[in-house]
Short mmCIF file of C-alpha atoms (C1' of nucleotides) in Angstrom, two decimals:
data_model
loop_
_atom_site.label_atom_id
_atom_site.label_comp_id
_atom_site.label_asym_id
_atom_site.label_seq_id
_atom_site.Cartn_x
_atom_site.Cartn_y
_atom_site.Cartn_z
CA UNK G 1 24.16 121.52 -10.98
CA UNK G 2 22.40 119.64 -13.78
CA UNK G 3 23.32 121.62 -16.84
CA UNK G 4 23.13 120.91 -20.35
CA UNK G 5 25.82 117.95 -20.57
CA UNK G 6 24.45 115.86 -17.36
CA UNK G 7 20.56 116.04 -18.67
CA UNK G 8 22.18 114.75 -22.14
CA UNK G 9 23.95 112.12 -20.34
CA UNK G 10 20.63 110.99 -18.04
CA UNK G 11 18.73 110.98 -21.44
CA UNK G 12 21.92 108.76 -23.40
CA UNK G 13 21.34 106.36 -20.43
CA UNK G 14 17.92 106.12 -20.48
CA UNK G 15 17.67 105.45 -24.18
CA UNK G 16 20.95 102.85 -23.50
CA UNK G 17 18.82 101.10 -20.12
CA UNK G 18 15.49 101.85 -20.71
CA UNK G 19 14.25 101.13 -24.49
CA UNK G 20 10.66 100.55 -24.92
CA UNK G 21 9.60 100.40 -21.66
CA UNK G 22 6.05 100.33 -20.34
CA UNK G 23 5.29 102.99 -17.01
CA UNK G 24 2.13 101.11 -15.17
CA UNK G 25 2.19 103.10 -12.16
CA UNK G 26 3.45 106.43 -10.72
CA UNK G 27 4.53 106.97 -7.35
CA UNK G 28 4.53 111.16 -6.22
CA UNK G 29 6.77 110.65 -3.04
CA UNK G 30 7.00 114.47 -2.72
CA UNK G 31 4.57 116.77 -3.89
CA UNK G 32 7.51 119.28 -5.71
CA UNK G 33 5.40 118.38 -8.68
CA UNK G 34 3.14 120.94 -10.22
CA UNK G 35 0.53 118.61 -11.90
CA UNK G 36 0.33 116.05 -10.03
CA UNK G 37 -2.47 114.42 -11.00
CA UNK G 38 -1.69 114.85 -14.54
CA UNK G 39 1.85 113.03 -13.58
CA UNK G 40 0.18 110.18 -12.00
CA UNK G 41 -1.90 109.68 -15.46
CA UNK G 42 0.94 109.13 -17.22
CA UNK G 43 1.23 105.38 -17.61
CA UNK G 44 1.79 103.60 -20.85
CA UNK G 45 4.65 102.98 -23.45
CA UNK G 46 7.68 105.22 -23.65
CA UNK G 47 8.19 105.88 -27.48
CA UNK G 48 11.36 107.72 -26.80
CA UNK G 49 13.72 110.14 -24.54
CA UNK G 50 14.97 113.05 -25.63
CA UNK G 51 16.36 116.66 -24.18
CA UNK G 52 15.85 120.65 -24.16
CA UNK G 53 17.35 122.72 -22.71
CA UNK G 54 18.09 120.99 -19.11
CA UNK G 55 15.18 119.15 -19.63
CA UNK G 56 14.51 115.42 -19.85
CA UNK G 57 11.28 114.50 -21.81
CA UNK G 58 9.86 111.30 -21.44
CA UNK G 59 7.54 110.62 -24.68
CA UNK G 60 4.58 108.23 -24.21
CA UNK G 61 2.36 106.81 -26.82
CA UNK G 62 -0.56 107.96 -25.09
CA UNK G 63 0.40 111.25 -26.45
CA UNK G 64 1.32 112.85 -23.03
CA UNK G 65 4.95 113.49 -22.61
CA UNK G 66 6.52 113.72 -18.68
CA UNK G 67 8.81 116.62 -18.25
CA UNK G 68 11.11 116.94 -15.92
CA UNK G 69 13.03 120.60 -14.84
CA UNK G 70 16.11 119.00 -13.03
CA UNK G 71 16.63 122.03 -10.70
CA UNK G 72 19.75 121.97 -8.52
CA UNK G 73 20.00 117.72 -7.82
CA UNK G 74 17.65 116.34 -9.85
CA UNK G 75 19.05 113.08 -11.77
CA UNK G 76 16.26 110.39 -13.37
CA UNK G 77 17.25 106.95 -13.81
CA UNK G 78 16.30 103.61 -14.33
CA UNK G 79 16.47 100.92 -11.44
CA UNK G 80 16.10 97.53 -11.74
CA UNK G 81 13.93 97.33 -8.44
CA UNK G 82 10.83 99.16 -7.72
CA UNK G 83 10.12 99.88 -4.18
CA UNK G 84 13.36 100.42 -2.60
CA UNK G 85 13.64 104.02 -3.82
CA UNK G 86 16.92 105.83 -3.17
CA UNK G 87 17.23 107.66 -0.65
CA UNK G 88 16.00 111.66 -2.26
CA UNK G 89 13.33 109.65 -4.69
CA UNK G 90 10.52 112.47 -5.23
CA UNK G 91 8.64 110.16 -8.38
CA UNK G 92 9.31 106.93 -9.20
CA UNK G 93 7.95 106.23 -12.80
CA UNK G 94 7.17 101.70 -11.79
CA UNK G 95 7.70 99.63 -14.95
CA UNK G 96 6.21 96.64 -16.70
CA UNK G 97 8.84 93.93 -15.45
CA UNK G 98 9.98 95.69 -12.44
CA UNK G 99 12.07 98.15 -12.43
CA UNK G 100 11.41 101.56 -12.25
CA UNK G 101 12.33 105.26 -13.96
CA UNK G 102 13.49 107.54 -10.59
CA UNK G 103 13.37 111.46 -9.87
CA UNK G 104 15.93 111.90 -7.93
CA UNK G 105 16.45 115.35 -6.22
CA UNK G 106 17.93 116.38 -3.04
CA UNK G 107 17.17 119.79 -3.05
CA UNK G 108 13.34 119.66 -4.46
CA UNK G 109 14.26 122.15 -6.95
CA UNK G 110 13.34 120.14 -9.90
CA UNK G 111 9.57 119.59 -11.29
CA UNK G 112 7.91 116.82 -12.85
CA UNK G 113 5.14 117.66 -15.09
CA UNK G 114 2.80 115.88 -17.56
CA UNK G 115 1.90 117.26 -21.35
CA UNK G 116 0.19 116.96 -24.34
CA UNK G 117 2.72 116.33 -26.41
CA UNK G 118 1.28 118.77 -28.91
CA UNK G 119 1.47 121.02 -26.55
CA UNK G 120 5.07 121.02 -25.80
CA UNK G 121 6.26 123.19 -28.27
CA UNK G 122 4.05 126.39 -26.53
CA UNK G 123 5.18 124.80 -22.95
CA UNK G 124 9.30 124.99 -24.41
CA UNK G 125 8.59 127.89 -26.39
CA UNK G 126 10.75 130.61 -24.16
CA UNK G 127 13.77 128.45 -24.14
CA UNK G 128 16.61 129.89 -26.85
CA UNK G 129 18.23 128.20 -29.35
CA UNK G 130 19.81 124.77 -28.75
CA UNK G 131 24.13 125.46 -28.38
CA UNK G 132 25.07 122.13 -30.14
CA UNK G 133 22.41 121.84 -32.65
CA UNK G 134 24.14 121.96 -36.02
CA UNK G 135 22.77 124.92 -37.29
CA UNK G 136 23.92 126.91 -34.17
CA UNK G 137 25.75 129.63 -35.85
CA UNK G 138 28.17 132.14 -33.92
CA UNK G 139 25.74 135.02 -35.44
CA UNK G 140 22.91 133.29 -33.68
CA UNK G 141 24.63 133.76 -30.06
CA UNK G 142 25.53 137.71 -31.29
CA UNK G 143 21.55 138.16 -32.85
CA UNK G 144 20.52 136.82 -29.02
CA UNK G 145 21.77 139.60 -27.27
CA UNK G 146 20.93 142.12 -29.71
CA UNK G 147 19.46 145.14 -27.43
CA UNK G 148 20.74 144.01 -24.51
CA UNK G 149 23.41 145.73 -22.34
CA UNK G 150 23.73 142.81 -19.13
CA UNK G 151 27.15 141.28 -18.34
CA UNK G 152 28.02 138.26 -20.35
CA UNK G 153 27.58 135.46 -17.75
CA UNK G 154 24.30 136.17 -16.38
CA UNK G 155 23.46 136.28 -20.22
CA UNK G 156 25.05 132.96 -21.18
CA UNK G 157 22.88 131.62 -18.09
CA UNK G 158 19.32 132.92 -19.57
CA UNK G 159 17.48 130.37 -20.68
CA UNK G 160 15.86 132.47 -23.20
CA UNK G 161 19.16 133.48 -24.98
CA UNK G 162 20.97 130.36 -25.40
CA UNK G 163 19.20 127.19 -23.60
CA UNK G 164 21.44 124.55 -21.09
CA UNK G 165 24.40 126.74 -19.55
CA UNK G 166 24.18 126.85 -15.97
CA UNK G 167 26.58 128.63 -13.48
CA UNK G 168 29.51 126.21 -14.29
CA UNK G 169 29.67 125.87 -17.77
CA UNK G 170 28.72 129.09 -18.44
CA UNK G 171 32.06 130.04 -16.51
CA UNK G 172 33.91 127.50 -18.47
CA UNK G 173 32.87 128.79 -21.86
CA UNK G 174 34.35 132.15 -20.91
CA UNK G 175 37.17 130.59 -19.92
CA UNK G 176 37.98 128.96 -23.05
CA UNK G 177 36.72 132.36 -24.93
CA UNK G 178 39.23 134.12 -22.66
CA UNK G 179 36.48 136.49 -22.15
CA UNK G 180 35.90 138.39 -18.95
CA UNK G 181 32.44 137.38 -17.15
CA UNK G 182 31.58 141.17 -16.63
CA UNK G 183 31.93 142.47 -19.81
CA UNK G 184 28.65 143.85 -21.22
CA UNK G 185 27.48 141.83 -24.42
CA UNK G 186 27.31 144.77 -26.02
CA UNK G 187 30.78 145.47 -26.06
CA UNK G 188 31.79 142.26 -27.55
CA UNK G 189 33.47 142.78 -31.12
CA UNK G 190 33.00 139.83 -34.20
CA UNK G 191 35.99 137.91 -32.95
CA UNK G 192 34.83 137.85 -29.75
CA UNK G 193 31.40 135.98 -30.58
CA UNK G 194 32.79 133.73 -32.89
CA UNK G 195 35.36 132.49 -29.71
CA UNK G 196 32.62 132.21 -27.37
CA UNK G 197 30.34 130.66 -29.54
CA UNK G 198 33.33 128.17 -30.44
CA UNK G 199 33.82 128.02 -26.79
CA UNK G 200 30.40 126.78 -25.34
CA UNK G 201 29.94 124.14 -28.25
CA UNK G 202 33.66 122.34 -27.48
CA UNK G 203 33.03 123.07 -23.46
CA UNK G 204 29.79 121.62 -23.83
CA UNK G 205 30.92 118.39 -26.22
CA UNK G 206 33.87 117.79 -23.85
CA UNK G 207 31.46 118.12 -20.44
CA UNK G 208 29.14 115.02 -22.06
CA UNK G 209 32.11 113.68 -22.84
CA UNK G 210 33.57 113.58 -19.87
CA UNK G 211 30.28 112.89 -18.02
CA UNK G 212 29.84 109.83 -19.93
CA UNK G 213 34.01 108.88 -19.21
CA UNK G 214 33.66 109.32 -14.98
CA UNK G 215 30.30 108.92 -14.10
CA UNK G 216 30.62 105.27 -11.61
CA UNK G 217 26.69 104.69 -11.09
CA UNK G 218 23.48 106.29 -12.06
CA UNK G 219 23.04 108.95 -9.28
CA UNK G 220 26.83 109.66 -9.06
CA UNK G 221 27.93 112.63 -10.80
CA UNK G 222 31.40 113.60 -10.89
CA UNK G 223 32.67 115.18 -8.34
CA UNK G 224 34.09 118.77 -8.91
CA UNK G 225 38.14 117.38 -9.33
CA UNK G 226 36.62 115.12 -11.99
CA UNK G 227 34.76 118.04 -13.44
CA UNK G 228 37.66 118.76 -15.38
CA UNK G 229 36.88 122.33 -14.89
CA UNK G 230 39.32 124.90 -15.52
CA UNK G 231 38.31 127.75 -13.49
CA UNK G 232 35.23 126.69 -12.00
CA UNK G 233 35.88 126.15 -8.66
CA UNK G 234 39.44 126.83 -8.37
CA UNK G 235 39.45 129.81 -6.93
CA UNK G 236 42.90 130.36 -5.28
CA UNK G 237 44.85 127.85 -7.28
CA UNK G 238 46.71 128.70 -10.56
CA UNK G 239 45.72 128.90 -13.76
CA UNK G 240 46.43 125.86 -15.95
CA UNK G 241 46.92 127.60 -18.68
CA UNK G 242 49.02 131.19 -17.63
CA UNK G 243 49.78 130.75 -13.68
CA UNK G 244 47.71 133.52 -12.84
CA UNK G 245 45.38 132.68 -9.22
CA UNK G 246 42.13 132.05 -10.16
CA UNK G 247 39.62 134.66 -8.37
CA UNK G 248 36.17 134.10 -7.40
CA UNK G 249 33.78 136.89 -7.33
CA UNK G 250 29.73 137.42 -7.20
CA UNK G 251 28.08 138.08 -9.71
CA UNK G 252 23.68 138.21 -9.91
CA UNK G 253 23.87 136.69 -6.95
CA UNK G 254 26.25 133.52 -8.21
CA UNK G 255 29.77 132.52 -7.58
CA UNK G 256 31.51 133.12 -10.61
CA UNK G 257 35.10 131.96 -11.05
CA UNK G 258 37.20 133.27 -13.89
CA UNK G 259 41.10 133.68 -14.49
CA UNK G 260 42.56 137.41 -14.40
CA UNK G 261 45.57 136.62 -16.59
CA UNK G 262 43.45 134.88 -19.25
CA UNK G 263 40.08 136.50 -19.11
CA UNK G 264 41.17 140.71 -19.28
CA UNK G 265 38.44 143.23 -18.94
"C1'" DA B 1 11.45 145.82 -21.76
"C1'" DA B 2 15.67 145.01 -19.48
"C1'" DC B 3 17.89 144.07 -15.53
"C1'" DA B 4 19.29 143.03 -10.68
"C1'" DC B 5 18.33 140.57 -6.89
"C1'" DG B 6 16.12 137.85 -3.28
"C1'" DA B 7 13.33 133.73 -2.16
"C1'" DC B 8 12.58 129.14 -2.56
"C1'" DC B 9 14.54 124.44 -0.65
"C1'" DT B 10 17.45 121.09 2.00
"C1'" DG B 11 21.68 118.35 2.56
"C1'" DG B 12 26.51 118.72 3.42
"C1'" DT B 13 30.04 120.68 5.83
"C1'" DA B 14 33.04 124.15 8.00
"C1'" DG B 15 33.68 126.08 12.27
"C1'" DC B 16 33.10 126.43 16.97
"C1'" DT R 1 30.16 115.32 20.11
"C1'" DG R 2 26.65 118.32 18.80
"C1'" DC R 3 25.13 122.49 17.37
"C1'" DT R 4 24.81 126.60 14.26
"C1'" DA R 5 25.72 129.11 10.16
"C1'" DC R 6 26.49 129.14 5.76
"C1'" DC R 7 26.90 127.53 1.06
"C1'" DA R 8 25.36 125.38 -3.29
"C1'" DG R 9 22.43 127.34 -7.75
"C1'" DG R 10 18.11 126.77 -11.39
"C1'" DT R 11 14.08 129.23 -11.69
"C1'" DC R 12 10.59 132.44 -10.61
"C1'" DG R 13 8.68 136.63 -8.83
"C1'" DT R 14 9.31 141.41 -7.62
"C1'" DG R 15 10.90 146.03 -7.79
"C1'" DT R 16 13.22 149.60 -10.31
#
DNA sequence: AACACGACCTGGTAGC
DNA sequence: TGCTACCAGGTCGTGT
């Protein structure tokens, strides 16, 4: 479920909790990580925190940076205790002080990696553009599915085209685009891009938003009635916006929720 | 190359 | 009460 707008919020409050803190020992609880002994070798000063994609990178000044692929549960954040690890703690990241960075992930979906930070551009390379950077134009979403023919949902989801939608905000986006999930990309016309690419930056903005808003403790995310979602996960109920029952169908394999009265084929 | 789809994993829960 | 079956979905590998 971590998407674009809950790996911004983990890295807001690690930046917020965790400034300039010093890692002097790592604890692999689970071995769901790839490279682990590279992970355990990453001790030292965090320079900074920052995001790609649903990725949180942790930057060191050794000139290793910790990735972390959040998978279905994953969450990372700071305690102020080391040792008594939450209850799905895979890594714990133990600081200088006390406290500790946790990897959090029910599921064991997620991976926790260690690299040279020069080498993260090659390691990130595949990911697509970033949806919220400024200079995220609506022709960039139309030039990323130049050539291809797939439905528009599984394409909003691929990583490669446009990087951070999952399954719910990708169905959200659409929502707001009032775009059918199935329609091919390549039967999208100019007006049609520029509302979905519209769409995914304000569903996006509002998701962090909202994140930041409802979000009690560390590991709590909201739950789906605080989601503020307007189709996801309403399948059955009406529309807010035209009445209609929204349906739920699947689609590659994924629940995908969309409104019939809004979203026309 | 593009695309669809199943496997992976495990906790929560609906249903019996 | 306790058990089973199923669902969740990001990512990767496979087959067409």
């Amino acid at each position: 479920m971590p998407e674009l707008p809950e790996a911004e919020y983990m890295v807001r409050r690690l930046r917020e909790a965790a400034p300039g803190v010093r890692i002097t020992k790592v604890r692999v609880l689970r071995e769901t990580v790839a490279e682990g002994a590279l992970v355990k070798g990453a001790l030292g000063g965090v320079t900074s925190y920052a995001r790609r994609a649903k990725n949180v990178l942790i930057h060191l000044e050794t000139g290793w940076t910790v990735r972390i692929q959040l998978g279905m549960t994953g969450h990372v954040y700071p305690v102020g205790q080391a040792g008594e690890w939450p209850r799905f703690t895979r890594v714990a990241f133990v600081l200088e002080g006390g406290g500790a960075l946790v990897f959090e992930d029910a599921r064991t979906f997620g991976t926790v990696s260690a690299v040279r930070t020069e080498h993260l551009a090659e390691v990130l390379a595949e990911y697509g553009p970033e949806p919220l950077d400024a200079g995220f134009r609506w022709q960039d979403l139309r030039a990323a599915a130049w050539g291809l023919r797939q439905e528009v949902k599984p394409f909003l989801m691929d990583q490669r085209r446009v990087a951070g939608l999952g399954n719910i905000w990708a169905a959200e986006a659409l929502f707001g685009a009032r775009i059918h999930p199935a329609r091919r990309v390549d039967s999208l016309g100019e007006g049609e891009w520029k509302a979905l690419h519209r769409s995914v930056r304000a569903t996006l903005r509002r998701a962090i938003e909202n994140t930041m808003k409802v979000t009690a403790g560390p590991e709590e995310f909201p739950e789906a009635d605080l989601l503020l979602t307007r189709v996801y996960g309403r399948a059955g109920q009406a529309c807010r916006r035209c009445g209609s029952v929204v349906e739920r169908v699947v689609q590659a394999a994924r629940a995908t929720f969309y409104c019939p009265g809004c979203q026309e084929r």
